[in-house]
């Protein structure tokens, strides 16, 4: 029993690290979504997003055996994030081209519409996170003689704890990213590029779904793809930061 508990503790640590990594890119998306709101509403939107994320992660754990059959959930998440990224970059380029003209302020989503968008993103992230957690937790020996949501109770408990900690990490990371975007406005384009890259990640997961099989099912979990994803994400973030610092020095 002691050996089993140690194994569970180790997997929990791994899941927390994994959730921390997933929280980083998810948090950028959340920060970009709420950035246009006043400070007080930003905090409220992120708080509601946190509550929604708790609910969706918890529901996803119970329904994962059903949700894995619906590739459309991640497809919609991927399409929305890619649309949001491409639209922002297109609008920015168009605004730069029309810099001599008098421009009307761009209409932004209201508070509740922003909350809805955050919650929709939470759904896609919840499925992504739980799928990754399941792939690790199912390697554990069974603990207890009953299942929860089609998953052994012990494995379910580890995934639940890891998921909850990951959501809390995402919430605080999003708040930090909002402050960074306010301090370095020129980082916004890099943030939207990251949003688009996260959309690509969800698209890869969708294309690898067993019911589509466009690319090998194992590819999204391969070392090659994970390394590629993080190298590109860090390169975008670093490039955006360097450009932001350079622009800030020019303005000083």
Coordinates of C-alpha atoms in Angstrom, one line a residue:
X1 CA 0.0 0.0 0.0
X2 CA 2.8 2.4 0.8
X3 CA 4.4 1.9 -2.6
X4 CA 1.0 2.6 -4.3
X5 CA 0.5 5.8 -2.3
X6 CA 4.0 6.9 -3.2
X7 CA 3.3 6.2 -6.8
X8 CA 0.0 8.3 -6.5
X9 CA 1.9 11.1 -4.9
X10 CA 4.5 11.2 -7.7
X11 CA 1.8 11.2 -10.4
X12 CA 0.0 14.0 -8.5
X13 CA 3.3 16.1 -8.7
X14 CA 3.6 15.3 -12.4
X15 CA 0.0 16.3 -13.0
X16 CA 0.5 19.6 -11.1
X17 CA 3.5 20.4 -13.3
X18 CA 1.6 19.5 -16.4
X19 CA -1.4 21.6 -15.3
X20 CA 1.0 24.5 -14.6
X21 CA 2.4 24.3 -18.2
X22 CA -1.1 24.1 -19.7
X23 CA -2.2 27.0 -17.4
X24 CA 0.5 29.2 -18.9
X25 CA -0.9 29.2 -22.5
X26 CA -4.5 29.1 -21.3
X27 CA -3.8 32.1 -19.1
X28 CA -2.6 34.2 -22.0
X29 CA -5.9 33.5 -23.8
X30 CA -7.8 34.6 -20.7
X31 CA -5.7 37.7 -20.3
X32 CA -6.3 38.8 -23.9
X33 CA -10.0 38.2 -23.6
X34 CA -10.5 40.4 -20.5
X35 CA -7.8 43.1 -21.2
X36 CA -10.3 45.6 -22.8
X37 CA -12.5 45.7 -19.7
X38 CA -12.0 48.2 -16.8
X39 CA -9.8 46.9 -14.0
X40 CA -12.7 46.0 -11.6
X41 CA -14.5 44.1 -14.3
X42 CA -11.3 42.3 -15.4
X43 CA -11.1 40.8 -11.9
X44 CA -14.8 39.9 -11.9
X45 CA -14.5 38.3 -15.4
X46 CA -11.5 36.2 -14.3
X47 CA -13.2 35.3 -11.1
X48 CA -16.3 34.1 -13.0
X49 CA -13.9 32.3 -15.4
X50 CA -12.3 30.6 -12.4
X51 CA -15.7 29.4 -11.1
X52 CA -16.6 28.2 -14.6
X53 CA -13.3 26.4 -15.0
X54 CA -13.9 24.6 -11.7
X55 CA -17.4 23.5 -12.9
X56 CA -16.2 22.5 -16.4
X57 CA -13.2 20.5 -15.1
X58 CA -15.3 18.7 -12.6
X59 CA -18.0 18.0 -15.1
X60 CA -15.4 16.9 -17.7
X61 CA -14.0 14.4 -15.2
X62 CA -17.4 12.8 -14.8
X63 CA -18.2 12.9 -18.5
X64 CA -14.8 12.3 -20.1
X65 CA -15.8 8.9 -21.4
X66 CA -18.6 10.7 -23.3
X67 CA -16.7 13.9 -24.2
X68 CA -13.8 12.1 -25.8
X69 CA -16.3 11.0 -28.6
X70 CA -17.1 14.6 -29.5
X71 CA -14.2 16.0 -31.5
X72 CA -16.4 19.0 -32.4
X73 CA -15.8 20.6 -28.9
X74 CA -12.1 21.0 -29.5
X75 CA -12.7 21.9 -33.1
X76 CA -14.9 24.8 -32.1
X77 CA -12.3 25.9 -29.5
X78 CA -9.6 25.8 -32.1
X79 CA -11.7 27.7 -34.7
X80 CA -12.6 30.4 -32.3
X81 CA -9.0 31.0 -31.0
X82 CA -7.6 31.0 -34.6
X83 CA -10.4 33.4 -35.7
X84 CA -9.7 35.8 -32.7
X85 CA -5.9 35.8 -33.4
X86 CA -6.2 36.3 -37.2
X87 CA -8.9 39.0 -36.8
X88 CA -6.8 41.0 -34.3
X89 CA -3.7 40.9 -36.5
X90 CA -5.8 41.8 -39.6
X91 CA -7.4 44.7 -37.8
X92 CA -4.0 45.9 -36.4
X93 CA -2.5 45.9 -39.9
X94 CA -5.5 47.7 -41.3
X95 CA -5.4 50.3 -38.6
X96 CA -1.7 50.8 -39.2
X97 CA -2.4 51.4 -42.9
X98 CA -5.2 53.9 -42.1
X99 CA -3.1 55.7 -39.5
X100 CA -3.6 59.1 -41.2
X101 CA -7.4 58.8 -41.1
X102 CA -9.6 59.6 -38.1
X103 CA -10.5 56.2 -36.6
X104 CA -13.5 55.4 -34.5
X105 CA -12.7 53.4 -31.4
X106 CA -13.0 49.7 -32.0
X107 CA -16.2 48.3 -30.5
X108 CA -15.3 45.7 -27.8
X109 CA -17.4 43.0 -26.2
X110 CA -19.4 44.0 -23.1
X111 CA -18.8 42.5 -19.7
X112 CA -21.2 39.6 -19.9
X113 CA -20.3 38.7 -23.5
X114 CA -16.6 38.6 -22.4
X115 CA -17.6 36.3 -19.6
X116 CA -19.4 34.0 -22.1
X117 CA -16.3 33.9 -24.3
X118 CA -14.1 33.1 -21.3
X119 CA -16.4 30.3 -20.3
X120 CA -16.5 28.8 -23.9
X121 CA -12.7 28.8 -23.9
X122 CA -12.8 27.1 -20.5
X123 CA -14.8 24.2 -22.0
X124 CA -12.2 23.6 -24.7
X125 CA -9.3 23.9 -22.2
X126 CA -11.1 21.6 -19.7
X127 CA -11.3 18.8 -22.3
X128 CA -7.7 19.4 -23.3
X129 CA -6.5 19.3 -19.7
X130 CA -8.5 16.2 -18.7
X131 CA -7.4 14.2 -21.7
X132 CA -3.8 14.9 -20.8
X133 CA -4.5 14.0 -17.1
X134 CA -6.3 10.8 -18.0
X135 CA -3.3 9.6 -20.2
X136 CA -1.1 9.9 -17.1
X137 CA -3.5 8.8 -14.3
X138 CA -4.7 5.6 -16.0
X139 CA -1.1 4.2 -15.6
X140 CA -1.7 4.1 -11.8
X141 CA -2.9 0.9 -10.1
X142 CA -6.5 0.9 -9.1
X143 CA -7.3 2.2 -5.6
X144 CA -10.7 1.3 -4.2
X145 CA -13.3 -1.0 -5.7
X146 CA -15.6 1.5 -7.4
X147 CA -15.5 3.9 -10.3
X148 CA -16.4 7.5 -10.7
X149 CA -17.4 8.7 -14.2
X150 CA -16.1 5.4 -15.7
X151 CA -12.7 6.0 -14.0
X152 CA -11.3 4.2 -11.0
X153 CA -12.0 6.3 -7.8
X154 CA -8.3 6.6 -6.9
X155 CA -7.3 7.7 -10.4
X156 CA -10.3 10.1 -10.4
X157 CA -9.1 11.7 -7.1
X158 CA -5.6 12.3 -8.4
X159 CA -6.9 13.9 -11.6
X160 CA -9.4 16.0 -9.6
X161 CA -6.7 17.4 -7.3
X162 CA -4.3 18.1 -10.2
X163 CA -7.1 19.8 -12.2
X164 CA -8.2 22.1 -9.3
X165 CA -4.6 23.2 -8.6
X166 CA -4.2 23.8 -12.3
X167 CA -7.3 26.1 -12.5
X168 CA -6.1 28.2 -9.5
X169 CA -2.6 28.5 -11.2
X170 CA -4.3 29.6 -14.4
X171 CA -6.4 32.3 -12.6
X172 CA -3.3 33.9 -11.0
X173 CA -1.3 33.6 -14.2
X174 CA -4.0 35.3 -16.2
X175 CA -4.0 38.2 -13.7
X176 CA -0.3 38.6 -14.1
X177 CA -0.5 38.5 -17.9
X178 CA -3.1 41.3 -17.8
X179 CA -0.7 43.5 -15.9
X180 CA 2.2 42.6 -18.3
X181 CA 0.0 43.6 -21.3
X182 CA -0.9 46.9 -19.7
X183 CA 2.7 47.7 -19.0
X184 CA 3.8 46.6 -22.5
X185 CA 0.9 47.3 -24.9
X186 CA 3.1 46.3 -27.9
X187 CA 3.1 42.8 -26.5
X188 CA -0.6 42.5 -27.4
X189 CA 0.3 41.2 -31.0
X190 CA 2.6 38.6 -29.5
X191 CA -0.2 37.6 -27.1
X192 CA -2.6 37.1 -30.0
X193 CA -0.1 35.1 -31.9
X194 CA 0.2 32.8 -28.8
X195 CA -3.7 32.6 -28.8
X196 CA -3.5 31.5 -32.4
X197 CA -0.8 29.0 -31.6
X198 CA -2.9 27.5 -28.8
X199 CA -5.7 27.3 -31.4
X200 CA -3.3 25.3 -33.6
X201 CA -2.7 23.0 -30.6
X202 CA -6.4 22.3 -30.2
X203 CA -6.6 21.8 -34.0
X204 CA -3.9 19.2 -33.8
X205 CA -5.8 17.4 -31.0
X206 CA -8.9 17.5 -33.2
X207 CA -7.2 16.2 -36.3
X208 CA -5.7 13.3 -34.2
X209 CA -9.1 12.3 -32.8
X210 CA -9.9 8.6 -33.3
X211 CA -13.1 9.5 -35.3
X212 CA -11.2 11.7 -37.7
X213 CA -7.7 10.1 -37.9
X214 CA -6.3 12.8 -40.2
X215 CA -3.0 12.6 -38.3
X216 CA -1.8 9.7 -36.0
X217 CA -3.7 9.6 -32.7
X218 CA -0.5 9.5 -30.7
X219 CA 1.1 12.6 -32.4
X220 CA -0.3 15.3 -30.1
X221 CA 1.3 13.5 -27.1
X222 CA 4.6 12.9 -28.8
X223 CA 7.8 14.4 -27.6
X224 CA 8.3 16.0 -31.1
X225 CA 5.0 17.9 -31.1
X226 CA 5.3 18.9 -27.4
X227 CA 8.8 20.2 -27.9
X228 CA 7.8 22.0 -31.1
X229 CA 4.8 23.6 -29.4
X230 CA 6.8 25.0 -26.5
X231 CA 9.8 26.1 -28.6
X232 CA 7.5 28.1 -30.9
X233 CA 5.4 29.5 -27.9
X234 CA 8.6 30.6 -26.0
X235 CA 10.0 32.1 -29.3
X236 CA 6.8 34.2 -29.8
X237 CA 6.8 35.4 -26.2
X238 CA 10.5 36.2 -26.2
X239 CA 10.3 38.0 -29.6
X240 CA 7.3 40.0 -28.4
X241 CA 9.1 41.0 -25.2
X242 CA 12.2 42.2 -27.1
X243 CA 10.1 44.2 -29.6
X244 CA 8.1 45.6 -26.7
X245 CA 11.2 46.7 -24.8
X246 CA 12.6 48.2 -28.0
X247 CA 9.4 50.2 -28.7
X248 CA 9.3 51.4 -25.1
X249 CA 12.9 52.7 -25.4
X250 CA 12.0 54.6 -28.6
X251 CA 9.0 56.2 -26.9
X252 CA 11.1 57.2 -23.8

